[in-house]
Coordinates of C-alpha atoms and ligand atoms in Angstrom, one line a residue:
M1 CA 0.0 -0.1 0.0
K2 CA 1.4 3.4 -1.1
T3 CA -0.1 6.5 0.6
I4 CA 0.7 10.0 -0.3
I5 CA -0.1 12.8 2.3
I6 CA -0.3 16.4 1.1
G7 CA 0.3 18.7 4.0
G8 CA 2.6 17.8 6.8
V9 CA 1.5 19.6 9.9
A10 CA -1.5 18.8 12.2
G11 CA -3.9 16.5 10.2
G12 CA -1.1 15.3 7.7
A13 CA 1.7 14.5 10.3
S14 CA -0.9 12.6 12.6
A15 CA -2.1 10.5 9.6
A16 CA 1.5 9.6 8.6
A17 CA 2.4 8.6 12.1
R18 CA -0.7 6.5 12.6
L19 CA -0.3 4.7 9.2
R20 CA 3.2 3.7 10.2
R21 CA 2.1 2.4 13.7
L22 CA -0.6 0.4 12.0
D23 CA 1.4 -0.8 9.1
E24 CA 5.1 -1.2 9.4
H25 CA 5.5 -2.1 5.7
A26 CA 3.3 0.7 4.2
D27 CA 5.0 3.1 1.7
I28 CA 4.1 6.6 3.1
I29 CA 5.2 9.8 1.5
L30 CA 4.5 13.1 3.2
L31 CA 4.6 16.1 0.9
E32 CA 4.9 19.6 2.5
K33 CA 5.4 22.7 0.2
G34 CA 6.9 24.7 3.1
P35 CA 10.3 24.2 4.9
Y36 CA 8.8 22.8 8.1
I37 CA 6.7 19.9 9.0
S38 CA 4.7 19.3 12.2
Y39 CA 5.1 22.8 13.6
A40 CA 3.1 24.4 16.4
N41 CA 0.8 26.7 14.7
C42 CA -1.1 27.2 17.9
G43 CA 2.1 28.4 19.4
L44 CA 3.1 31.0 16.8
P45 CA 1.5 34.1 18.4
Y46 CA 3.5 33.3 21.5
Y47 CA 6.8 33.4 19.9
I48 CA 5.9 36.8 18.7
G49 CA 5.3 38.1 22.2
D50 CA 8.5 36.4 23.6
V51 CA 6.5 33.9 25.8
I52 CA 8.2 31.1 23.8
T53 CA 11.8 32.4 23.0
D54 CA 13.4 29.4 21.3
S55 CA 12.3 29.1 17.6
E56 CA 13.2 25.4 17.5
K57 CA 10.4 24.8 20.1
L58 CA 7.9 25.6 17.4
T59 CA 8.7 22.6 15.4
L60 CA 7.5 19.4 17.1
Q61 CA 9.3 17.2 14.6
S62 CA 12.0 17.8 11.9
P63 CA 11.9 16.1 8.6
K64 CA 14.8 14.1 9.9
S65 CA 13.6 13.1 13.2
F66 CA 10.2 12.0 11.7
R67 CA 12.0 10.1 9.1
K68 CA 14.1 8.4 11.7
R69 CA 11.3 7.5 14.1
F70 CA 8.6 6.6 11.5
R71 CA 10.5 5.7 8.3
I72 CA 8.3 8.1 6.4
D73 CA 9.5 9.7 3.3
V74 CA 9.2 13.3 4.2
R75 CA 9.6 15.8 1.3
V76 CA 9.6 19.3 2.4
N77 CA 9.7 22.2 -0.1
S78 CA 7.6 19.9 -2.3
E79 CA 4.4 21.3 -3.6
A80 CA 1.6 19.1 -5.0
L81 CA 0.7 21.0 -8.1
R82 CA -2.1 18.6 -9.5
I83 CA -3.9 15.3 -8.8
H84 CA -4.3 13.0 -11.9
R85 CA -7.0 10.9 -10.6
D86 CA -7.3 9.0 -13.9
T87 CA -3.6 7.6 -13.3
K88 CA -3.5 7.8 -9.7
Q89 CA -0.6 10.2 -9.7
V90 CA 0.5 13.5 -7.9
E91 CA 2.4 16.1 -10.0
I92 CA 4.9 17.6 -7.6
R93 CA 7.2 20.6 -7.8
K94 CA 10.7 20.4 -6.0
Q95 CA 12.3 23.5 -4.6
D96 CA 14.6 23.7 -7.7
G97 CA 11.4 24.1 -9.9
S98 CA 11.6 20.7 -11.4
I99 CA 8.4 18.6 -11.6
Y100 CA 8.0 14.9 -11.3
F101 CA 5.1 12.6 -10.7
E102 CA 4.4 10.0 -7.9
S103 CA 1.8 7.4 -8.0
Y104 CA -0.5 6.5 -5.0
D105 CA -3.0 3.8 -3.9
K106 CA -4.4 6.2 -1.5
L107 CA -4.0 9.9 -0.9
I108 CA -4.9 12.0 2.1
L109 CA -5.4 15.8 1.7
S110 CA -4.5 18.0 4.6
P111 CA -3.5 21.4 3.0
G112 CA -5.2 23.4 5.7
A113 CA -6.7 26.8 5.3
K114 CA -5.4 30.1 3.9
P115 CA -5.8 33.5 5.9
I116 CA -8.4 35.6 4.0
R117 CA -6.9 38.6 2.4
P118 CA -10.0 40.7 1.3
N119 CA -9.5 42.4 -2.1
L120 CA -9.1 45.9 -0.7
P121 CA -7.2 48.9 -2.1
G122 CA -3.6 48.6 -0.8
I123 CA -3.9 45.1 0.6
D124 CA -0.5 44.2 -0.8
S125 CA 1.3 46.8 1.3
P126 CA 4.5 45.4 2.9
R127 CA 3.0 46.8 6.2
I128 CA 0.2 44.3 6.2
F129 CA 0.8 40.8 7.5
T130 CA -1.2 37.5 8.0
L131 CA -0.2 34.7 10.2
R132 CA -0.5 31.1 9.2
N133 CA 2.8 29.5 9.5
V134 CA 6.4 29.6 10.8
P135 CA 7.7 31.9 7.8
D136 CA 4.8 34.3 8.5
T137 CA 5.8 34.4 12.2
F138 CA 9.3 35.0 11.3
A139 CA 8.3 38.0 9.1
I140 CA 6.2 39.6 11.8
K141 CA 8.8 39.0 14.4
N142 CA 11.5 40.5 12.2
Y143 CA 9.3 43.5 11.4
L144 CA 8.7 44.1 15.1
E145 CA 12.4 44.0 15.7
T146 CA 13.8 45.9 12.8
Q147 CA 11.0 48.5 12.2
K148 CA 9.8 48.9 15.8
P149 CA 6.1 49.6 14.9
K150 CA 4.2 51.3 17.8
R151 CA 0.7 51.5 16.4
I152 CA -0.8 48.2 15.3
L153 CA -4.1 47.6 13.9
I154 CA -5.6 44.0 14.1
V155 CA -8.4 43.6 11.6
G156 CA -10.5 40.8 13.0
G157 CA -11.2 39.9 16.5
G158 CA -11.2 36.2 16.2
Y159 CA -8.9 33.9 18.2
I160 CA -5.8 34.7 16.3
G161 CA -6.4 38.4 16.4
V162 CA -7.0 38.5 20.0
E163 CA -4.0 36.3 20.9
L164 CA -1.9 38.4 18.7
A165 CA -3.3 41.6 20.5
E166 CA -2.1 40.3 23.9
N167 CA 1.4 39.4 22.3
F168 CA 1.8 42.9 20.8
V169 CA 1.0 44.5 24.2
H170 CA 3.7 42.4 25.6
A171 CA 6.1 43.7 22.9
G172 CA 5.3 47.3 24.0
C173 CA 2.8 48.3 21.2
Q174 CA -0.2 50.3 21.2
V175 CA -3.0 47.8 19.8
T176 CA -6.3 48.5 18.1
I177 CA -8.7 45.6 17.1
A178 CA -11.4 46.4 14.5
D179 CA -14.1 44.0 13.8
M180 CA -17.1 44.1 11.5
A181 CA -19.3 42.2 14.1
D182 CA -20.7 43.4 17.2
H183 CA -18.5 41.4 19.3
V184 CA -15.1 39.7 19.2
I185 CA -14.6 36.0 19.4
A186 CA -17.5 34.5 17.2
P187 CA -18.2 31.4 19.2
L188 CA -19.3 33.7 22.1
D189 CA -22.6 35.2 22.2
A190 CA -22.6 39.2 22.4
D191 CA -23.6 39.1 26.1
M192 CA -20.8 36.9 27.1
A193 CA -18.3 38.9 24.9
A194 CA -19.2 42.1 26.6
E195 CA -17.1 41.0 29.6
V196 CA -14.1 40.4 27.2
H197 CA -14.6 43.7 25.7
Q198 CA -14.2 45.4 29.0
Y199 CA -11.2 43.3 29.8
L200 CA -9.5 44.1 26.4
K201 CA -10.1 47.9 27.1
A202 CA -8.8 47.5 30.6
H203 CA -5.5 46.4 29.1
G204 CA -5.2 49.4 26.9
I205 CA -6.4 47.7 23.7
R206 CA -8.7 50.0 21.7
L207 CA -11.8 48.1 20.2
Y208 CA -13.7 49.3 17.2
L209 CA -16.8 47.1 16.6
H210 CA -19.2 47.5 13.6
T211 CA -16.0 48.7 11.9
A212 CA -14.7 47.5 8.6
A213 CA -11.2 48.5 7.0
Q214 CA -11.9 49.6 3.6
G215 CA -8.5 50.5 2.2
F216 CA -4.9 50.9 2.9
Y217 CA -2.6 53.8 1.8
D218 CA 1.1 53.7 2.6
H219 CA 3.1 56.9 2.9
A220 CA 6.4 57.8 4.6
E221 CA 4.9 57.9 8.2
G222 CA 3.0 54.6 8.1
I223 CA 0.0 53.2 6.6
D224 CA -3.4 55.1 6.5
V225 CA -6.4 52.8 7.2
Q226 CA -9.7 54.0 5.6
F227 CA -12.8 53.3 7.9
A228 CA -16.4 54.0 7.0
D229 CA -16.0 57.7 8.4
H230 CA -12.5 58.3 9.2
K231 CA -8.9 57.5 8.5
E232 CA -6.2 56.5 10.9
C233 CA -2.4 55.9 10.6
Y234 CA -0.7 52.8 11.8
D235 CA 2.8 51.3 11.6
M236 CA 1.6 47.9 11.0
V237 CA -1.6 46.0 10.2
I238 CA -2.5 42.2 10.8
M239 CA -5.2 40.9 8.7
A240 CA -7.0 38.3 10.9
V241 CA -10.4 38.1 9.4
G242 CA -10.7 34.4 9.1
V243 CA -9.5 31.6 7.0
A244 CA -10.6 29.9 3.7
P245 CA -10.1 26.2 2.9
D246 CA -7.0 25.6 0.8
S247 CA -8.9 23.5 -1.7
T248 CA -7.6 24.4 -5.1
L249 CA -5.9 21.1 -5.7
A250 CA -9.2 19.3 -4.8
K251 CA -11.4 21.5 -7.0
D252 CA -8.9 21.2 -10.0
C253 CA -9.3 17.5 -10.0
Q254 CA -13.3 17.8 -9.5
L255 CA -13.4 16.6 -6.0
S256 CA -16.8 17.9 -4.5
T257 CA -16.7 21.1 -2.5
N258 CA -19.3 23.3 -1.0
S259 CA -19.9 27.1 -1.7
R260 CA -17.5 28.0 0.8
G261 CA -14.7 25.8 -1.0
A262 CA -14.5 23.3 1.7
I263 CA -14.1 19.6 0.5
L264 CA -17.2 17.5 1.1
V265 CA -16.3 14.1 2.9
N266 CA -18.3 11.1 4.1
E267 CA -18.1 9.9 7.7
Q268 CA -15.1 7.8 6.8
L269 CA -13.5 11.3 5.6
Q270 CA -13.4 10.0 1.9
T271 CA -14.1 12.6 -0.8
N272 CA -16.3 11.7 -3.7
D273 CA -13.2 9.6 -4.9
A274 CA -13.0 6.7 -2.5
D275 CA -9.1 6.6 -2.7
I276 CA -8.8 10.2 -1.7
Y277 CA -9.4 11.2 1.9
A278 CA -9.5 14.9 3.0
I279 CA -9.0 16.0 6.7
G280 CA -8.4 19.1 8.8
D281 CA -9.1 22.7 8.0
V282 CA -9.8 22.0 4.3
I283 CA -13.1 20.0 4.8
A284 CA -16.7 20.8 5.5
I285 CA -17.6 19.2 8.9
R286 CA -20.9 17.9 10.3
N287 CA -21.7 19.7 13.4
Y288 CA -21.9 17.1 16.1
V289 CA -24.8 19.0 17.9
S290 CA -27.0 20.4 15.1
H291 CA -26.0 17.8 12.4
E292 CA -25.8 20.7 10.0
E293 CA -22.9 21.0 7.5
G294 CA -20.4 23.6 8.8
Y295 CA -16.9 24.7 8.8
I296 CA -14.7 24.7 12.0
A297 CA -10.9 25.1 11.7
L298 CA -9.3 23.7 14.8
A299 CA -6.2 21.7 15.7
G300 CA -8.1 18.8 17.7
P301 CA -10.3 17.8 15.1
A302 CA -7.5 17.9 12.4
N303 CA -5.4 15.6 14.5
R304 CA -8.3 13.3 15.3
Q305 CA -9.2 13.1 11.7
G306 CA -5.7 12.4 10.5
R307 CA -5.7 9.3 12.9
M308 CA -9.1 8.2 11.7
A309 CA -8.2 8.4 8.0
A310 CA -5.1 6.3 8.6
D311 CA -7.3 3.8 10.5
H312 CA -9.7 3.6 7.7
I313 CA -6.9 3.1 5.0
C314 CA -5.6 0.3 7.2
G315 CA -9.1 -1.5 7.3
K316 CA -10.4 -0.3 10.6
D317 CA -14.2 0.3 10.6
T318 CA -14.3 4.0 11.7
S319 CA -16.7 6.9 11.4
Y320 CA -16.2 10.5 12.2
A321 CA -18.9 11.6 14.6
G322 CA -18.6 15.4 13.7
T323 CA -17.1 18.6 15.2
M324 CA -18.4 20.6 18.1
G325 CA -16.0 23.5 18.2
S326 CA -14.5 23.1 21.6
S327 CA -12.1 25.9 21.9
I328 CA -10.2 28.0 24.5
L329 CA -8.1 31.1 24.4
K330 CA -5.7 32.8 26.9
L331 CA -6.1 36.6 27.1
F332 CA -3.6 38.0 29.6
D333 CA -4.9 36.3 32.9
M334 CA -8.3 35.6 31.5
S335 CA -9.4 32.3 29.9
I336 CA -12.3 32.2 27.3
A337 CA -13.7 29.0 26.1
A338 CA -16.7 27.6 24.3
T339 CA -18.2 24.3 23.1
G340 CA -21.2 23.3 21.2
L341 CA -23.8 25.6 19.9
N342 CA -24.0 29.3 20.8
E343 CA -27.4 31.1 20.4
K344 CA -26.7 32.1 16.7
A345 CA -25.9 28.6 15.8
A346 CA -28.9 27.1 17.6
Q347 CA -31.2 29.8 15.9
T348 CA -29.7 29.1 12.5
A349 CA -30.2 25.4 13.0
G350 CA -33.9 25.9 14.2
I351 CA -33.1 24.3 17.5
P352 CA -35.2 25.4 20.4
Y353 CA -33.1 26.3 23.4
K354 CA -33.2 27.8 26.9
K355 CA -30.2 29.5 28.5
V356 CA -28.9 30.0 32.1
F357 CA -26.0 32.0 33.4
A358 CA -24.0 30.8 36.4
Y359 CA -21.5 32.8 38.2
A360 CA -19.5 30.7 40.7
P361 CA -16.0 30.6 42.1
G362 CA -13.3 28.5 40.3
H363 CA -12.3 27.3 43.8
A364 CA -13.8 27.4 47.4
S365 CA -14.4 31.0 48.1
Y366 CA -12.8 30.9 51.4
Y367 CA -9.5 29.7 50.0
P368 CA -7.1 32.4 48.8
D369 CA -7.4 33.9 45.4
A370 CA -10.9 32.7 44.3
K371 CA -12.4 34.3 41.4
N372 CA -15.7 33.8 39.8
L373 CA -16.4 32.0 36.6
S374 CA -19.1 33.3 34.0
I375 CA -20.9 30.3 32.7
K376 CA -23.6 30.4 29.9
L377 CA -25.3 27.1 29.3
L378 CA -27.7 26.3 26.5
F379 CA -29.9 23.3 26.5
Q380 CA -32.8 21.9 24.6
P381 CA -36.1 22.3 26.7
E382 CA -37.7 19.1 25.5
T383 CA -34.9 16.5 25.5
Q384 CA -33.0 18.6 28.2
E385 CA -29.8 17.8 26.4
V386 CA -26.9 20.2 26.8
L387 CA -26.4 22.0 23.6
G388 CA -23.6 24.4 24.2
A389 CA -21.5 26.3 26.7
Q390 CA -19.4 29.4 27.1
I391 CA -17.1 30.2 30.1
I392 CA -15.0 33.2 31.0
G393 CA -12.9 33.4 34.0
F394 CA -9.4 33.3 35.5
E395 CA -8.8 29.8 36.7
G396 CA -10.5 26.3 36.1
V397 CA -12.1 27.5 32.9
D398 CA -10.4 24.7 30.9
K399 CA -11.7 21.8 33.1
R400 CA -15.3 23.1 33.2
I401 CA -15.6 23.5 29.4
D402 CA -14.1 20.1 28.9
V403 CA -16.5 18.5 31.3
L404 CA -19.3 20.1 29.4
A405 CA -17.8 19.2 26.0
T406 CA -17.8 15.6 27.4
A407 CA -21.5 16.1 28.5
I408 CA -22.4 17.1 25.1
H409 CA -20.5 14.3 23.5
G410 CA -22.3 11.9 25.7
H411 CA -25.9 13.4 25.0
M412 CA -26.2 14.3 28.7
K413 CA -29.1 16.1 30.1
V414 CA -28.9 19.1 32.5
R415 CA -30.1 16.8 35.1
D416 CA -27.0 14.8 34.7
L417 CA -24.8 18.0 35.2
S418 CA -26.5 18.3 38.7
Q419 CA -25.5 14.8 39.6
L420 CA -22.0 14.8 38.2
E421 CA -19.5 13.7 40.9
L422 CA -16.5 16.0 40.2
S423 CA -13.2 16.2 42.3
Y424 CA -13.2 18.5 45.1
A425 CA -10.8 20.1 47.6
P426 CA -10.8 23.9 48.5
P427 CA -7.8 24.9 46.1
F428 CA -9.6 23.2 43.2
S429 CA -13.2 23.7 43.3
S430 CA -16.3 23.8 45.6
A431 CA -18.3 21.0 46.9
K432 CA -20.9 22.2 44.4
D433 CA -18.6 22.6 41.2
P434 CA -19.8 25.5 38.9
V435 CA -20.8 22.7 36.4
N436 CA -23.1 21.4 39.1
I437 CA -24.4 25.0 39.7
A438 CA -25.2 25.5 35.9
G439 CA -27.1 22.1 36.1
F440 CA -29.0 23.2 39.2
L441 CA -30.0 26.4 37.4
A442 CA -31.2 24.7 34.3
E443 CA -33.1 22.1 36.5
N444 CA -34.7 24.8 38.5
L445 CA -35.9 26.5 35.4
Q446 CA -37.1 23.2 33.9
D447 CA -39.0 22.4 37.1
G448 CA -40.8 25.7 37.1
L449 CA -39.3 26.6 40.5
V450 CA -38.1 30.1 39.1
K451 CA -39.0 32.3 36.3
Q452 CA -36.3 34.5 34.6
L453 CA -35.9 37.2 32.2
H454 CA -32.9 37.9 30.2
V455 CA -31.1 41.3 29.9
Q456 CA -32.9 42.4 26.7
D457 CA -36.4 41.4 28.0
F458 CA -35.7 43.0 31.3
A459 CA -34.8 46.2 29.4
N460 CA -38.2 46.0 27.6
L461 CA -40.1 46.3 30.9
D462 CA -42.6 49.1 31.1
A463 CA -41.9 52.1 33.3
H464 CA -44.3 50.9 36.1
A465 CA -42.6 47.5 36.6
Q466 CA -42.1 46.7 40.1
I467 CA -38.4 46.1 40.2
I468 CA -36.6 45.3 43.5
D469 CA -32.9 45.2 44.1
V470 CA -31.9 42.6 46.8
R471 CA -28.4 43.3 47.1
T472 CA -26.4 45.0 50.0
D473 CA -26.5 48.7 50.6
D474 CA -22.9 49.1 49.3
E475 CA -23.6 47.2 46.2
Y476 CA -26.7 49.2 45.5
A477 CA -24.9 52.5 46.1
A478 CA -22.1 51.4 43.7
G479 CA -24.6 51.1 40.7
H480 CA -28.2 50.1 40.2
L481 CA -31.0 50.3 37.6
A482 CA -32.5 53.8 37.8
K483 CA -36.1 52.8 38.8
S484 CA -35.3 49.9 40.9
R485 CA -36.4 49.9 44.6
H486 CA -33.8 48.5 47.3
I487 CA -34.7 45.9 49.7
P488 CA -31.7 43.6 50.7
V489 CA -32.5 39.9 50.6
D490 CA -32.2 39.5 54.3
E491 CA -34.9 42.2 55.1
L492 CA -37.3 40.8 52.3
R493 CA -39.4 38.6 54.6
E494 CA -40.0 41.5 57.1
R495 CA -40.9 44.0 54.3
L496 CA -43.3 42.0 52.1
H497 CA -45.9 44.6 53.0
E498 CA -44.0 47.1 50.8
L499 CA -44.6 45.0 47.7
D500 CA -47.7 45.0 45.7
K501 CA -49.1 41.5 45.4
K502 CA -51.1 42.3 42.2
Q503 CA -48.0 43.1 40.1
E504 CA -45.3 40.9 39.0
V505 CA -42.2 41.4 41.2
Y506 CA -38.8 41.7 39.2
L507 CA -35.9 40.8 41.3
V508 CA -32.3 41.8 40.7
C509 CA -29.1 41.0 42.5
Q510 CA -25.4 40.9 41.5
S511 CA -25.3 37.4 39.7
G512 CA -28.6 35.8 40.0
L513 CA -28.2 33.8 43.1
R514 CA -29.9 36.0 45.8
S515 CA -32.6 37.2 43.4
Y516 CA -33.4 33.4 42.9
L517 CA -33.6 33.0 46.5
S518 CA -35.8 36.1 46.8
A519 CA -38.1 34.7 44.0
R520 CA -38.4 31.4 45.8
M521 CA -39.3 33.3 49.1
L522 CA -41.7 35.6 47.5
T523 CA -43.5 32.8 45.4
Q524 CA -44.2 30.8 48.5
H525 CA -45.8 34.0 50.1
G526 CA -48.2 34.3 47.2
F527 CA -46.3 36.7 44.9
S528 CA -45.5 36.1 41.3
A529 CA -41.8 36.9 40.9
T530 CA -39.3 36.8 38.0
H531 CA -35.5 37.3 38.3
L532 CA -33.0 38.8 36.2
A533 CA -30.7 36.0 34.7
G534 CA -27.1 36.8 34.9
G535 CA -27.9 39.6 37.4
Y536 CA -26.9 43.3 37.5
R537 CA -23.3 42.2 36.7
L538 CA -24.3 40.9 33.2
Y539 CA -26.8 43.8 32.8
A540 CA -24.2 46.4 33.4
H541 CA -21.6 44.8 31.2
M542 CA -24.1 44.9 28.3
M543 CA -25.3 48.2 29.0
K544 CA -21.8 49.6 28.9
E545 CA -21.8 48.1 25.3
Q546 CA -25.1 49.2 24.1
P547 CA -26.6 51.8 26.4
L548 CA -30.3 51.8 26.3
D549 CA -32.2 54.9 25.8
S550 CA -34.5 54.4 28.7
S551 CA -34.8 56.2 31.9
L552 CA -36.2 53.2 33.4
H553 CA -33.2 51.1 32.8
G554 CA -30.4 53.6 32.9
I555 CA -27.8 52.8 35.4
C556 CA -27.1 55.1 38.5
G557 CA -23.5 54.9 39.8
A558 CA -20.7 53.8 37.5
K559 CA -18.8 51.4 39.5
L560 CA -19.1 47.7 38.6
S561 CA -18.3 45.4 41.5
Ligands
LIG1 C1 -1.7 31.4 14.6 C2 -2.5 30.2 14.8 C3 -3.1 29.8 15.9 C4 -3.9 28.7 16.2 N1 -4.3 28.3 17.4 C5 -5.0 27.3 17.6 C6 -5.4 26.9 18.9 O1 -4.9 27.5 19.9 N2 -6.2 25.8 19.1 C7 -6.7 25.1 17.9 O2 -7.4 24.3 18.0 N3 -6.2 25.6 16.7 C8 -5.5 26.5 16.5 N4 -5.2 27.0 15.2 C9 -5.8 26.2 14.1 C10 -4.9 25.0 13.9 O3 -3.6 25.2 13.7 C11 -5.5 24.3 12.6 O4 -6.8 23.9 12.8 C12 -4.7 23.0 12.1 O5 -3.4 23.3 12.1 C13 -5.3 22.4 10.9 O6 -4.6 21.3 10.6 P1 -4.4 21.0 8.9 O7 -3.8 19.7 8.9 O8 -5.7 21.0 8.3 O9 -3.6 22.1 8.2 P2 -2.2 22.7 8.7 O10 -1.8 22.4 10.1 O11 -2.4 24.2 8.5 O12 -1.2 22.1 7.7 C14 -1.4 22.3 6.3 C15 -0.1 22.3 5.6 O13 -0.3 22.0 4.3 C16 0.8 22.6 3.4 N5 0.1 22.4 1.9 C17 -0.9 23.2 1.6 N6 -0.9 22.9 0.2 C18 0.1 22.2 -0.2 C19 0.4 21.5 -1.4 N7 -0.2 21.8 -2.4 N8 1.5 20.7 -1.4 C20 2.2 20.5 -0.2 N9 1.9 21.1 0.9 C21 0.8 21.9 1.0 C22 0.8 24.0 4.1 O14 2.1 24.5 3.8 C23 0.8 23.5 5.6 O15 2.0 23.4 6.0 C24 -4.3 28.0 15.0 C25 -3.8 28.4 13.8 C26 -3.1 29.4 13.5 C27 -2.6 29.9 12.2

């Protein structure tokens, strides 16, 4: 069996190594058009910011080490130019420009995705960079060291843009992120991203939302960037507006692709030619949760697909279950993670959902340095299955998102989250882990123990709504909804007579816990009560983003606690 693999990094290198582990006698050729194989794309932003200082650490295997360990014929600086399906051959260009043909029994395509460079005036300026691979990284680093840019614009607030922003701040630059969307990091919903926006700004990063760069104009002092209504001058621009599948080879030999250019594969990762597999950032995926066709470019799926294609070539009965988009990002001390569907994805797929917001400490609150995690959980109200989660915090975000990703993979229901037995000691968690708490909230909602309103619906309440803020005096003084009345939760039972039983009582606290307690109390005293999901904290974050033109819901006091 002779297998050619095109692309020698995440998916391709995984496939090659697995093929060898399964078949000591297979003929395996790994073609890579660049000079490196198996490099750490995900580590590249950290080399730019000097977090990783040794460039050799960026390559996990050299062609020599890979050859030695796996006896794989690694050919770097070798670009696959064309696939001749009729003769089962790949046409390859060597570094010296010469061209030769290599035959295959099986072919695996893992050419990845290219950064999108929109066709805008001035896009070819030498001051504009994209980041995909090691040479791009060296080019950016070299520009930083030799030209010493101060003002950097990052166009696109996705994972790569935001990671680069942090690393440019470490390098002493003044950073602006411009994004056409209403929030950064697309896997988050806008309500969760609001907290990230405040955090970016607190670190001196300027954020322009709803803002597209429309053209670039080089001059002696820098590069002018044209926005809709003004121009600004920068020293360097990074285009990080997303990636497009690198599928030219596939299209040229009539392999099926979708409108985005992603290669269509079956559950065995075979294209419409059964001897040609495609994996990684070049393929269209089936979303694990919604079962819709989609596109998710991540290292974990690419690596697993590489292994799986090799398994199938070696005769194993395998089938790829789909991608759910579990992802995580570090931003200074903050961690931001998501898995499964967000609201937009659920809406697009027509899947009904409910959402809850939990705000709970990463470890026991009495143990030093406890900080809260913000969790948003989406679930299907009929099946009660977990659909998706987003978490922002400073510690323990990774393990909670991975528990929730596992729950989604196992089609677990929100009640299962309440019952999960997770490890606990004060430095690591609380006896009720934040994942349990998210499950409790969803369960309470499902059981009708509490009614909740979300920030936008709360903002639409009429001017006479009975809104009670149940936080402490200090919290209320630091900032509250303009027309809310203040009755701390611990005084509520004694002051029930101050409430109008004929009217709904809308309850607000900082995170949603005390307002839930108050709602339970009032309901059992014959009131009808609804609480603000996510609390004043979430409300205030969102109002800072999009202040509502309403005297009812204006915020008094500026401080957010
Ligand atoms: C800066 C950066 C940070 C990232 N961070 C993360 C992260 O933190 N977490 C995460 O999950 N994902 C991250 N990713 C995404 C992740 O790296 C990709 O999803 C993953 O590498 C995709 O694997 P792949 O094999 O499909 O493509 P790649 O790993 O990109 O490999 C494709 C290779 O194919 C080669 N190639 C293309 N065409 C040809 C041809 N015709 N002939 C020969 N060779 C060819 C290319 O030169 C390239 O080296 C990051 C990506 C980047 C760029």
